[in-house]
mmCIF file of C-alpha atoms in Angstrom:
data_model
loop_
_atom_site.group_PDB
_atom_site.id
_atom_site.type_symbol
_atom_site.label_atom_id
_atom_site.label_comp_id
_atom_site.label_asym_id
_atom_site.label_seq_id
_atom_site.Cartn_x
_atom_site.Cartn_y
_atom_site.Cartn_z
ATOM 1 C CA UNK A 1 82.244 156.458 217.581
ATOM 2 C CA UNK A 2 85.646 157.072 216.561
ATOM 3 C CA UNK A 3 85.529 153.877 213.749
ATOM 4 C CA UNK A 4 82.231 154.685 212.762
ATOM 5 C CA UNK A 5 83.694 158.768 212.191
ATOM 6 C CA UNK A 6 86.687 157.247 210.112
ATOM 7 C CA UNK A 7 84.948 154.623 208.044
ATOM 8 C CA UNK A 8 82.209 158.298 207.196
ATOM 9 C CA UNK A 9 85.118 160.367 205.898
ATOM 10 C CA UNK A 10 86.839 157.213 204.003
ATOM 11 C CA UNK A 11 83.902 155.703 202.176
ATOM 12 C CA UNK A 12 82.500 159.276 201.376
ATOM 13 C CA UNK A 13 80.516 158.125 198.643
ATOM 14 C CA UNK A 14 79.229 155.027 199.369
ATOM 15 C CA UNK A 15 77.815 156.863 202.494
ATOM 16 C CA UNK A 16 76.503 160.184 200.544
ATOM 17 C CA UNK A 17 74.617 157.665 198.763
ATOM 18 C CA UNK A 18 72.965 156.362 201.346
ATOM 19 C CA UNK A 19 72.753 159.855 202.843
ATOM 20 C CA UNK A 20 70.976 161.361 199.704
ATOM 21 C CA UNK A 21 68.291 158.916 200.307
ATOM 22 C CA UNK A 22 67.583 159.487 203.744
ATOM 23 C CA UNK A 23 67.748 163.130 202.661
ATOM 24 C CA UNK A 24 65.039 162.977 199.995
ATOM 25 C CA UNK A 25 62.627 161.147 202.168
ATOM 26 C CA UNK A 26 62.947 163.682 204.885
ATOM 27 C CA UNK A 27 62.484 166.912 202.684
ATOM 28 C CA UNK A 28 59.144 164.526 200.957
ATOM 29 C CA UNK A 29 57.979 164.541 204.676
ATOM 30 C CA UNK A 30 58.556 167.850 206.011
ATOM 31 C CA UNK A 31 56.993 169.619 202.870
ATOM 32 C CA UNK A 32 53.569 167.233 202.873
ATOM 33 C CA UNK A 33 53.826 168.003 206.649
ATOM 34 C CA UNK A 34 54.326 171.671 206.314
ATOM 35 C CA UNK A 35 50.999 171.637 202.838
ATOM 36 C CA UNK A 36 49.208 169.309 205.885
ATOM 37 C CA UNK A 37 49.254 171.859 208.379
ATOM 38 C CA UNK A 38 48.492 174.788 205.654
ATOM 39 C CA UNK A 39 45.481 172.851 204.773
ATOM 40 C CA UNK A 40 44.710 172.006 208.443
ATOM 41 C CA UNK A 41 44.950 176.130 209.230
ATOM 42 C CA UNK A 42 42.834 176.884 206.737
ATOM 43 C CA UNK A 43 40.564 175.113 208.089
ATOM 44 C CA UNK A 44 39.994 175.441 211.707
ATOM 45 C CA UNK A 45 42.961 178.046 212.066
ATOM 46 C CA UNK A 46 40.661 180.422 214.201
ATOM 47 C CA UNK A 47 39.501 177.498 216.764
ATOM 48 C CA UNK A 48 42.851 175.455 216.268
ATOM 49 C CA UNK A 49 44.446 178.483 218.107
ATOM 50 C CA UNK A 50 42.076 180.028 220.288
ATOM 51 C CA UNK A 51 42.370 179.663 224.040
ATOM 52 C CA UNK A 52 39.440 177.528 224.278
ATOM 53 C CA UNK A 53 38.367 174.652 226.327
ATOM 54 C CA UNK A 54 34.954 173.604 225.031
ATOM 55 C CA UNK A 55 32.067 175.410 223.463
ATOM 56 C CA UNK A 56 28.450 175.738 224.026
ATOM 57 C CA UNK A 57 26.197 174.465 221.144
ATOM 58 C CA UNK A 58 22.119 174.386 221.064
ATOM 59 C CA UNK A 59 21.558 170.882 221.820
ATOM 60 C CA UNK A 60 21.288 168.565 218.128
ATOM 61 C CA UNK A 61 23.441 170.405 216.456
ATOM 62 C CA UNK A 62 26.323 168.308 216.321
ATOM 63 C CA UNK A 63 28.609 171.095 217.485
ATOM 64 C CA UNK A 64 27.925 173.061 214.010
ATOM 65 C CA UNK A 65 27.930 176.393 214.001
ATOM 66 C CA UNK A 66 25.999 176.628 211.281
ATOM 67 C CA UNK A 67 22.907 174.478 213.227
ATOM 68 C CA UNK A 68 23.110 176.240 216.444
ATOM 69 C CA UNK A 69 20.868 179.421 217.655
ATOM 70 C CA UNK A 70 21.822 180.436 221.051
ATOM 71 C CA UNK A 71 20.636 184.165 223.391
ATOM 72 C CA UNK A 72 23.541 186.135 223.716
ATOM 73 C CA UNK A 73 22.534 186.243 227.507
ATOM 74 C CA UNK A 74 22.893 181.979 227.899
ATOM 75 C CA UNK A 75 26.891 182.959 228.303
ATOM 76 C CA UNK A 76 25.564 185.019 231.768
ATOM 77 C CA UNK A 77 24.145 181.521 232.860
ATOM 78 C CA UNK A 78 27.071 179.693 231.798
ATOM 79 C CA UNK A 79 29.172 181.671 233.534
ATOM 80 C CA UNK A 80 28.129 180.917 236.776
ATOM 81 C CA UNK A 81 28.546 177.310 236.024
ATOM 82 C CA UNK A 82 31.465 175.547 238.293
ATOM 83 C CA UNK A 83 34.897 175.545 237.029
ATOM 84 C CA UNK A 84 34.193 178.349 234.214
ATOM 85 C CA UNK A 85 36.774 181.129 234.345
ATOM 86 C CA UNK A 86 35.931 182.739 231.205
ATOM 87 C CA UNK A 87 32.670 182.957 228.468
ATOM 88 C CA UNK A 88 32.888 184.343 224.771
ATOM 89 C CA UNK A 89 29.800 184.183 222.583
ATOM 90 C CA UNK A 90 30.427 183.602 219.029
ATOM 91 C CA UNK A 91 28.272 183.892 215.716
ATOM 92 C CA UNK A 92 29.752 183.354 212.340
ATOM 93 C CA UNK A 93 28.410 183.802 208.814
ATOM 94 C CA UNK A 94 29.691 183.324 205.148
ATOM 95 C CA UNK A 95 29.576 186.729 203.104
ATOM 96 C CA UNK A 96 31.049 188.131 200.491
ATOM 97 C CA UNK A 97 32.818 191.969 200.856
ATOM 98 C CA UNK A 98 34.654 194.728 198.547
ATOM 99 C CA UNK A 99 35.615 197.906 198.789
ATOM 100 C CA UNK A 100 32.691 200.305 199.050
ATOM 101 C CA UNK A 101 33.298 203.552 196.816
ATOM 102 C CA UNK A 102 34.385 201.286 193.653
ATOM 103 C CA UNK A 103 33.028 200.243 190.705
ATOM 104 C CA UNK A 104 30.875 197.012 191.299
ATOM 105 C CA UNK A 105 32.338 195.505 187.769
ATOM 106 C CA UNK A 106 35.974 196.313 188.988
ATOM 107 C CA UNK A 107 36.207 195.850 192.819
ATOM 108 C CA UNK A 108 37.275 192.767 194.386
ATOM 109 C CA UNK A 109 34.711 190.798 195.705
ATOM 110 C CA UNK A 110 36.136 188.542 198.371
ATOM 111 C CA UNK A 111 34.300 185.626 200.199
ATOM 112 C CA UNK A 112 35.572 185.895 203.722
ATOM 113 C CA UNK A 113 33.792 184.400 206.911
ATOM 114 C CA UNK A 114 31.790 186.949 209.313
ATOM 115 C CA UNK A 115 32.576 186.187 213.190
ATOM 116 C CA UNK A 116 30.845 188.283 215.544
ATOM 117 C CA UNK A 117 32.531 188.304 219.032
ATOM 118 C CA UNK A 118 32.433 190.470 221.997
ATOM 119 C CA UNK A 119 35.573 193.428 221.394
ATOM 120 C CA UNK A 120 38.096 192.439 224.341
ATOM 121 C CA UNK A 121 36.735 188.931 224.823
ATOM 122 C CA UNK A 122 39.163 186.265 224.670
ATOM 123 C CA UNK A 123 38.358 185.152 220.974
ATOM 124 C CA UNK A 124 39.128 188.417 219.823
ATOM 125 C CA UNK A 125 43.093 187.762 217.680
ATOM 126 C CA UNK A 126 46.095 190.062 218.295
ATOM 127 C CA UNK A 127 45.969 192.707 216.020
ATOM 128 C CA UNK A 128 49.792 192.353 213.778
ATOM 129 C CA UNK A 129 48.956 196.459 212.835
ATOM 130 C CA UNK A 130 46.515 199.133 213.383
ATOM 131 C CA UNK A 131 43.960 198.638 216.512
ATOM 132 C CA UNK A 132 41.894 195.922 218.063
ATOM 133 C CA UNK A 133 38.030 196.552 218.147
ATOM 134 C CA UNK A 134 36.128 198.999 220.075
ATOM 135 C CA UNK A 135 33.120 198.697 221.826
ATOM 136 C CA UNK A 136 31.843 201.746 220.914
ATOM 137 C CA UNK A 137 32.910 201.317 216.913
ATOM 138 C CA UNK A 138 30.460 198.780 216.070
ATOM 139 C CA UNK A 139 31.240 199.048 212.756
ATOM 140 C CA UNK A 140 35.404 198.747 213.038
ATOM 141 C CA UNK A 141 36.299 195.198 212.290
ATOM 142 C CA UNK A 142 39.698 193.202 212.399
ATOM 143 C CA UNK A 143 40.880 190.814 209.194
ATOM 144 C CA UNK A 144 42.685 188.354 208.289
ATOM 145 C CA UNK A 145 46.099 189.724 206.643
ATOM 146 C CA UNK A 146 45.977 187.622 203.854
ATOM 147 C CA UNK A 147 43.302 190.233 202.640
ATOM 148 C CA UNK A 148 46.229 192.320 201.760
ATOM 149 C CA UNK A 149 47.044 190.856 198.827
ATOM 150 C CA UNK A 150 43.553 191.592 197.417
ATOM 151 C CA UNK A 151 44.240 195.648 198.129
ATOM 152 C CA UNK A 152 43.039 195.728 200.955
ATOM 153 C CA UNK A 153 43.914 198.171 203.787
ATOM 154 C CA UNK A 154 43.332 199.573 207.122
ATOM 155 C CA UNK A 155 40.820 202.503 206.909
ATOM 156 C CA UNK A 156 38.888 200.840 203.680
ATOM 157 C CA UNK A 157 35.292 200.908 204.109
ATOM 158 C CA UNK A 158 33.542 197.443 203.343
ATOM 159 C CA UNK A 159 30.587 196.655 201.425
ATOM 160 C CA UNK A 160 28.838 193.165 202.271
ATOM 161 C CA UNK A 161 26.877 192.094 199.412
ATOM 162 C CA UNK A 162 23.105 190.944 199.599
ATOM 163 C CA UNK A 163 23.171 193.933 202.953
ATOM 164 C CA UNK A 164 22.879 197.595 203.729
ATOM 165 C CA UNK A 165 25.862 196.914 206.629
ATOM 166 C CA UNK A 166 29.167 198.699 205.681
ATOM 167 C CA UNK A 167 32.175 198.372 207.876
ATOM 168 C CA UNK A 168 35.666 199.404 208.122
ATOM 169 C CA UNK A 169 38.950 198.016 208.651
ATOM 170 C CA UNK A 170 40.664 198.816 211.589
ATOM 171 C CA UNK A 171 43.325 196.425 212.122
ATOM 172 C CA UNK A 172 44.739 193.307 210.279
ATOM 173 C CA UNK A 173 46.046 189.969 212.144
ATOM 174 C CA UNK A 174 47.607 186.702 211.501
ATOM 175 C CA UNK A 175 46.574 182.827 210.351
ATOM 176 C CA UNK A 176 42.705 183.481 211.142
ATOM 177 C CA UNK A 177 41.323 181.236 208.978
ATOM 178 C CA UNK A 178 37.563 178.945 208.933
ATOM 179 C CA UNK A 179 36.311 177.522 206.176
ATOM 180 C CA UNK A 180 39.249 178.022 204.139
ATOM 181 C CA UNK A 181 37.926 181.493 204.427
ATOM 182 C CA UNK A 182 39.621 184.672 206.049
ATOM 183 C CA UNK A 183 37.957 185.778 209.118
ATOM 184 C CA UNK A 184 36.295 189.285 209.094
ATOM 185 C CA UNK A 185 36.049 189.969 213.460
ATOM 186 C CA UNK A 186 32.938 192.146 213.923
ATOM 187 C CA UNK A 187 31.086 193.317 216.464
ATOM 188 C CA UNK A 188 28.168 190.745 217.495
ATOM 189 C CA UNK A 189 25.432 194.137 216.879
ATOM 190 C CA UNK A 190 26.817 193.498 213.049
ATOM 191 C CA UNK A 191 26.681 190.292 212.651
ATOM 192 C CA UNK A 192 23.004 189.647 213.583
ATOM 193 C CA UNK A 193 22.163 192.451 211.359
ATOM 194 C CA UNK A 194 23.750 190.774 208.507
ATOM 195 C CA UNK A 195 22.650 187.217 209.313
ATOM 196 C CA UNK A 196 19.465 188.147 210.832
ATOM 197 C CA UNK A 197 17.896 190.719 208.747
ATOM 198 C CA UNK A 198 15.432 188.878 207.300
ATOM 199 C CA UNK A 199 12.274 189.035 210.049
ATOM 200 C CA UNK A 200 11.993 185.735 211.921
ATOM 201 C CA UNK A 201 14.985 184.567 210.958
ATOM 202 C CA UNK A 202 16.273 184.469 214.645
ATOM 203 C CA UNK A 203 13.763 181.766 215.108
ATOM 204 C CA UNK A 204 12.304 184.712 217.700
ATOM 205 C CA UNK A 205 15.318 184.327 219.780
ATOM 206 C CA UNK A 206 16.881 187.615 221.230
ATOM 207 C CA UNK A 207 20.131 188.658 220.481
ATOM 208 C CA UNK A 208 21.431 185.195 218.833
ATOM 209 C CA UNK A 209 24.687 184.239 218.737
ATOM 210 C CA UNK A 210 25.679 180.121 217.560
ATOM 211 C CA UNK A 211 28.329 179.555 220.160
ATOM 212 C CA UNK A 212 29.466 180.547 223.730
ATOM 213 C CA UNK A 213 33.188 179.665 223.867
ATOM 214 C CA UNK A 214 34.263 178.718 227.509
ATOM 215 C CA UNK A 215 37.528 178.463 229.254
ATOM 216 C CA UNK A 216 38.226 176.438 232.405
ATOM 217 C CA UNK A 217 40.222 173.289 232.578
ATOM 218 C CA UNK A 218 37.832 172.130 234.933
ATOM 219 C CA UNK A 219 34.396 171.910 233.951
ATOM 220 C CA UNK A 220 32.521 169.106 233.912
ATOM 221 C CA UNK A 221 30.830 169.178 230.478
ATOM 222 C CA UNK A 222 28.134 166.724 231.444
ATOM 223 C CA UNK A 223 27.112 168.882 234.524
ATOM 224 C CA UNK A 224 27.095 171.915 232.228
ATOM 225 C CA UNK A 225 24.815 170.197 230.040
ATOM 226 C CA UNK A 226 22.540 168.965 232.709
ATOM 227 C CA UNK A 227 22.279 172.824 234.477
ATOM 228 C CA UNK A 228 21.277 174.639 231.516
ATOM 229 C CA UNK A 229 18.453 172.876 229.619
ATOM 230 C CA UNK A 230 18.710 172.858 225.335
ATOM 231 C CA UNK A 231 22.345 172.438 225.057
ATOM 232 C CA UNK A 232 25.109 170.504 224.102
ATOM 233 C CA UNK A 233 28.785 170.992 225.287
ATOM 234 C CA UNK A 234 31.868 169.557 223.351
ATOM 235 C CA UNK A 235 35.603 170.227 224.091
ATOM 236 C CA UNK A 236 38.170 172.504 221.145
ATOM 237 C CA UNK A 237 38.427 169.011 219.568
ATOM 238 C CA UNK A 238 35.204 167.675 219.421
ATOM 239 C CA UNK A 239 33.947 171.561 217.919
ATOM 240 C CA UNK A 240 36.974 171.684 214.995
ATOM 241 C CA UNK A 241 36.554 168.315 213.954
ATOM 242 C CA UNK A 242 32.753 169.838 213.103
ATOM 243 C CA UNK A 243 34.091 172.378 211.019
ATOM 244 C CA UNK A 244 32.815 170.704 207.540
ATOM 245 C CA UNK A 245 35.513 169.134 205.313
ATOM 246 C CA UNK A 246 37.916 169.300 208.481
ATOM 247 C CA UNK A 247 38.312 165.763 209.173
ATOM 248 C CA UNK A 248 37.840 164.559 205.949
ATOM 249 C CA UNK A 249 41.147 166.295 205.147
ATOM 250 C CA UNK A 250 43.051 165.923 207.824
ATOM 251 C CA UNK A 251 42.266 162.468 207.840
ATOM 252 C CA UNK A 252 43.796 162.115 204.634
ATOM 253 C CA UNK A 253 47.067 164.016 205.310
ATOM 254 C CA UNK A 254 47.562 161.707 208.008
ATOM 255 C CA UNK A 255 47.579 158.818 206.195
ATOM 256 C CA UNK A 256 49.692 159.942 203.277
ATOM 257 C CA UNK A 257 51.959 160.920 206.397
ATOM 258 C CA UNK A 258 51.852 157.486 208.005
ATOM 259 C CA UNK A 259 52.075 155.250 204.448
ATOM 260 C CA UNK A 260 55.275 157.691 204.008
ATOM 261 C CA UNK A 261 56.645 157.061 207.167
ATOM 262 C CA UNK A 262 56.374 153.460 206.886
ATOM 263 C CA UNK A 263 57.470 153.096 203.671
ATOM 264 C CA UNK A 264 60.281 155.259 204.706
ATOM 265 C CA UNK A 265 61.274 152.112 206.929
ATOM 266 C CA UNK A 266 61.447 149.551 204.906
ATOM 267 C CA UNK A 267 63.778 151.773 202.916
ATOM 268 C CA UNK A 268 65.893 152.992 204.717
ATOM 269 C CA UNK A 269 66.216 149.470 206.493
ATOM 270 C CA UNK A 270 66.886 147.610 203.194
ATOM 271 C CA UNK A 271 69.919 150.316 202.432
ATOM 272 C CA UNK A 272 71.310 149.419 205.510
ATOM 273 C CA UNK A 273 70.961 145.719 205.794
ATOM 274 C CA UNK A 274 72.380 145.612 202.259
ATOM 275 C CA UNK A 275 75.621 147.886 203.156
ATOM 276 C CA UNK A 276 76.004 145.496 206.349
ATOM 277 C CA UNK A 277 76.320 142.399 204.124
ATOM 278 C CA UNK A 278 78.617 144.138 201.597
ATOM 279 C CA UNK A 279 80.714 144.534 204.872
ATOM 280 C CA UNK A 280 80.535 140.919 206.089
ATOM 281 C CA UNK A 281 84.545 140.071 205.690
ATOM 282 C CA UNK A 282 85.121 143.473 207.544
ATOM 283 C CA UNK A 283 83.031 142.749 210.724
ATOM 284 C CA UNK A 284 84.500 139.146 210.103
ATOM 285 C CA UNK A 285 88.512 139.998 210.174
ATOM 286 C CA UNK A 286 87.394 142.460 213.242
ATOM 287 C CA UNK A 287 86.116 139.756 215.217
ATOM 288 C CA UNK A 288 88.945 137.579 214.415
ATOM 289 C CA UNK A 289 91.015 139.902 215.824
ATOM 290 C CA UNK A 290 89.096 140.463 219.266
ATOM 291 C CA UNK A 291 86.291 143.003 218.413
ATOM 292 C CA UNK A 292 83.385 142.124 220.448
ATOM 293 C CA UNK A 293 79.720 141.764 218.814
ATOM 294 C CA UNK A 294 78.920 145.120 221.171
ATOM 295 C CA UNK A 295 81.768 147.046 219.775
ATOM 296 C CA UNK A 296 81.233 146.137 216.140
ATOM 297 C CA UNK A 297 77.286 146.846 216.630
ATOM 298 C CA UNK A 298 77.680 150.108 218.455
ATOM 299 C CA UNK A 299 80.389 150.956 215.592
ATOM 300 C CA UNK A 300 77.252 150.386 213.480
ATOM 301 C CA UNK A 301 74.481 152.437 215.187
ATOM 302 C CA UNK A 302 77.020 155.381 215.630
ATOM 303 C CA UNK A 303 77.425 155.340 211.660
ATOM 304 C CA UNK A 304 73.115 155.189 211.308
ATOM 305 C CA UNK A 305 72.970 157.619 213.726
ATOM 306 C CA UNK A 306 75.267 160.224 212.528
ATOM 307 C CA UNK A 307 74.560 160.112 208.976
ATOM 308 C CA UNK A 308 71.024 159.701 210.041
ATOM 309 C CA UNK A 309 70.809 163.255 211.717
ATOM 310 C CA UNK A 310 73.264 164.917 209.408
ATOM 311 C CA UNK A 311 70.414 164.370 206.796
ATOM 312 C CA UNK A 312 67.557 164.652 208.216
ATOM 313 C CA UNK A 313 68.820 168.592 209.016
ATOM 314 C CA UNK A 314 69.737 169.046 205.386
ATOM 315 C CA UNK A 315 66.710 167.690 204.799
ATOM 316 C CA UNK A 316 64.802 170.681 207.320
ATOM 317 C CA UNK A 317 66.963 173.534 205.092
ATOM 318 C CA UNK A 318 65.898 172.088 201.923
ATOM 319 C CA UNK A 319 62.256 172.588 203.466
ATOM 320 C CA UNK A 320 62.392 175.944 204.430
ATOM 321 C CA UNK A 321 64.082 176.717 201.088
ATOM 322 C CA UNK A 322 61.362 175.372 199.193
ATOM 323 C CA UNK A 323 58.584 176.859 201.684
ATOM 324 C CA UNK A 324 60.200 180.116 200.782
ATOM 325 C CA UNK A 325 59.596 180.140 197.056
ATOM 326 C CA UNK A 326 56.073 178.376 197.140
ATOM 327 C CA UNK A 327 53.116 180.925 196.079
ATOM 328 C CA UNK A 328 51.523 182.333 198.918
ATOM 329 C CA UNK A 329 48.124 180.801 197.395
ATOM 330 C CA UNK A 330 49.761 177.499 198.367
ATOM 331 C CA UNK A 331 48.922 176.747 202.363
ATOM 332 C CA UNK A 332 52.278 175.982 204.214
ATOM 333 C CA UNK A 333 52.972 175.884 207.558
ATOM 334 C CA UNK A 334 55.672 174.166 209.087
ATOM 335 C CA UNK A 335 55.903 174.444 212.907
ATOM 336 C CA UNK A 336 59.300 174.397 214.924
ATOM 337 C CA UNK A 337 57.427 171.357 217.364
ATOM 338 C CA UNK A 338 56.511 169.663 213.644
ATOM 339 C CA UNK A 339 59.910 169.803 212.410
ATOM 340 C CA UNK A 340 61.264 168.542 215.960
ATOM 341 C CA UNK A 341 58.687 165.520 216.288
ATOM 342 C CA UNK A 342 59.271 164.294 212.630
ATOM 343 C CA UNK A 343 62.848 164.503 213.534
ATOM 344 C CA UNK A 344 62.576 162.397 215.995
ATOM 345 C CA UNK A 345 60.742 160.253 214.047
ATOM 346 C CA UNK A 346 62.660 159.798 210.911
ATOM 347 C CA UNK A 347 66.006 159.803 213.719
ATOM 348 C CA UNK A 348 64.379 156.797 215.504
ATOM 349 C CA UNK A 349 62.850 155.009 212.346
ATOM 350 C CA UNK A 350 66.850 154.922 211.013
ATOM 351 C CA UNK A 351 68.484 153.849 214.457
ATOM 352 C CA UNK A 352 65.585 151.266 214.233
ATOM 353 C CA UNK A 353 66.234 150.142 210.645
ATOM 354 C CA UNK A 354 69.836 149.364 211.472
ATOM 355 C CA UNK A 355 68.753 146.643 214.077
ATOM 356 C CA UNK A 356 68.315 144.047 210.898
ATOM 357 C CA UNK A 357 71.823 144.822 210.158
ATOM 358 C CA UNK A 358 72.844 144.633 214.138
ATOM 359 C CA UNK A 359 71.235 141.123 213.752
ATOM 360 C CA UNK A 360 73.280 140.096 210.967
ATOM 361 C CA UNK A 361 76.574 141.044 212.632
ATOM 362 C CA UNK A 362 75.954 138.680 215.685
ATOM 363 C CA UNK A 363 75.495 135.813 213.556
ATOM 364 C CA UNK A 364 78.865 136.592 211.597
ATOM 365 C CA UNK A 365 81.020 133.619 211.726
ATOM 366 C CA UNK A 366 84.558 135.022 211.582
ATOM 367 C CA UNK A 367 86.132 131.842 210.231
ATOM 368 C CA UNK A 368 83.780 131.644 207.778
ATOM 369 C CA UNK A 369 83.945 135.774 206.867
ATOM 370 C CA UNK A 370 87.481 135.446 206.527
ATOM 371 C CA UNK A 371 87.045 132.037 204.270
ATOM 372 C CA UNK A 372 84.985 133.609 201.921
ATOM 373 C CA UNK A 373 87.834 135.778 200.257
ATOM 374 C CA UNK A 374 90.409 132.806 200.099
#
């Protein structure tokens, strides 16, 4: 550790070289991981972070929402299932809202996604300011903050086009996204008398909701499906990989990611391989002296290492820099476990790199290093 320190602070720019590299691919990773995850929230944001377990779907519908007709009073039945701790029916609906009171040619018309959920049921979000829904304010709903920026505010009264239903803003909260839509939370009375209105559109079924969302680590989802006829039962992943365009997307993030990370590799491991055999006479006069293969190597890895991790955090601070000037149209969101798994990654991809230089150094001939600057 102590050579590999020395050799740092007395080659300082053949090293910051090297470093600037390693630095550039790590901010290139963080930000498409950070836009990844932004995309990824806006999304599935509203499932991706719900404390759910699997959901309840009307059997055929490939765990859509949008496919799946439900009675409210199915969550009664599924509650009495084995293993279920908790039930939460769900409906959701596309709409479009602005401010009631203004000017149709002037207001805002936002498209936002409709959920209808039970007030005090575990889908219901934490409220970041004003109050959480009531049950007996069927018309109070909770938003999505990112509403703000479009004027809204708590206490505005909403107007949903194509209905009669108005309803008011009691609370905003935070990353409750579907879609790529902000979630309106309404009362389930609401939403079937938006989605609904039109007679026999409920397919004649009372009180219809599209989902039951059910917590318990241990239900058996094939028993669940076999109790209650007409259904099908998938787990958190199974129902956000339905969202539509979810897994398309993420899909693709993912392997931008991975090609990056790979490519990262070879990169990184060419850099070092190529420093290693600019260094040949070095390791060469130090094993003519008595250095071990272990010492020189080690020597080595401490160098990778250290520069290695001394980037990859510059490369975190650059990240955050940038995330802090992006627009706030632009989807970023970079998680603290994110930023510690890439770490990790990048960390172990370098240490790993520096094994075709580690190779290299055992087959070193010393005579022959030291020969080839007579």
């Amino acid at each position: 550790m102590f050579l590999a320190l020395k050799e740092l602070t007395y080659s300082k720019g053949r090293f910051m070289m090297i470093s600037l590299i390693i630095m550039l691919i790590a901010w290139l990773v963080f930000i498409l991981a950070g836009l990844g995850n932004g995309l990824s929230d806006l999304g599935a944001a509203t499932l991706k972070y719900a404390d759910v377990d699997y959901a309840v779907f009307e059997e055929k519908s490939d765990f859509a929402f949008s496919k799946s007709m439900l009675p409210e009073s199915l969550a009664d039945d599924v509650m009495e299932e084995k293993g279920v701790e908790a039930v939460a029916p769900i409906g959701t609906a596309s709409a479009s809202v602005r401010k009631t009171g203004s000017e149709q040619s002037e207001a805002a018309k936002v498209d936002v996604l409709l959920a209808g959920i039970r007030p005090g049921s575990f889908m219901e979000p934490k409220v970041t300011s004003g109050n959480a829904l009531q049950a007996d304010d069927p018309s109070g709903v909770i938003v999505d903050d990112s509403l703000k920026k479009d004027g809204f505010q708590i206490g505005d009264t909403l107007t949903i086009s194509g209905s009669v239903e108005e309803l008011t803003i009691v609370g905003f909260t935070k990353n409750q996204t579907l879609s790529h839509q902000p979630v309106v939370f309404t009362s389930l009375e609401k939403f079937r008398m938006y989605k609904y209105a039109a007679p026999g559109s409920d397919n004649g079924i009372k009180d219809v909701v599209n989902s039951v969302m059910v917590q318990g680590k241990d239900v058996d989802p094939e028993k669940l499906e076999q109790s209650i006829d007409g259904i099908e039962v998938g787990t958190k992943k199974e129902t956000i990989n339905a969202v539509p365009g979810y897994t398309a997307e993420n899909g693709t993030i993912m392997m931008m990611l991975g090609f990056l990370i790979v490519i990262s590799a070879i990169v990184i491991a060419v850099f070092f391989y190529i420093l290693t055999n600019q260094k040949a006479h070095q390791f060469g006069v130090m094993k003519a002296i008595g250095a071990s293969n272990w010492f020189v190597i080690k020597s080595v890895i401490s160098q990778v290492f250290i520069l290695s991790l001394i980037s990859i955090l510059i490369g975190v601070g650059l990240t955050y820099a940038t995330a802090a000037i992006l627009p706030d149209s632009m989807p970023f969101n970079l998680e603290g476990q994110l930023v510690v798994t890439y770490s990790l990654i990048l960390l172990l991809i370098s240490v790993a790199s520096s094994l075709f230089s580690v190779l290299k150094i055992a087959k070193i001939d010393p005579l022959t290093a030291l020969g080839r600057v007579e």
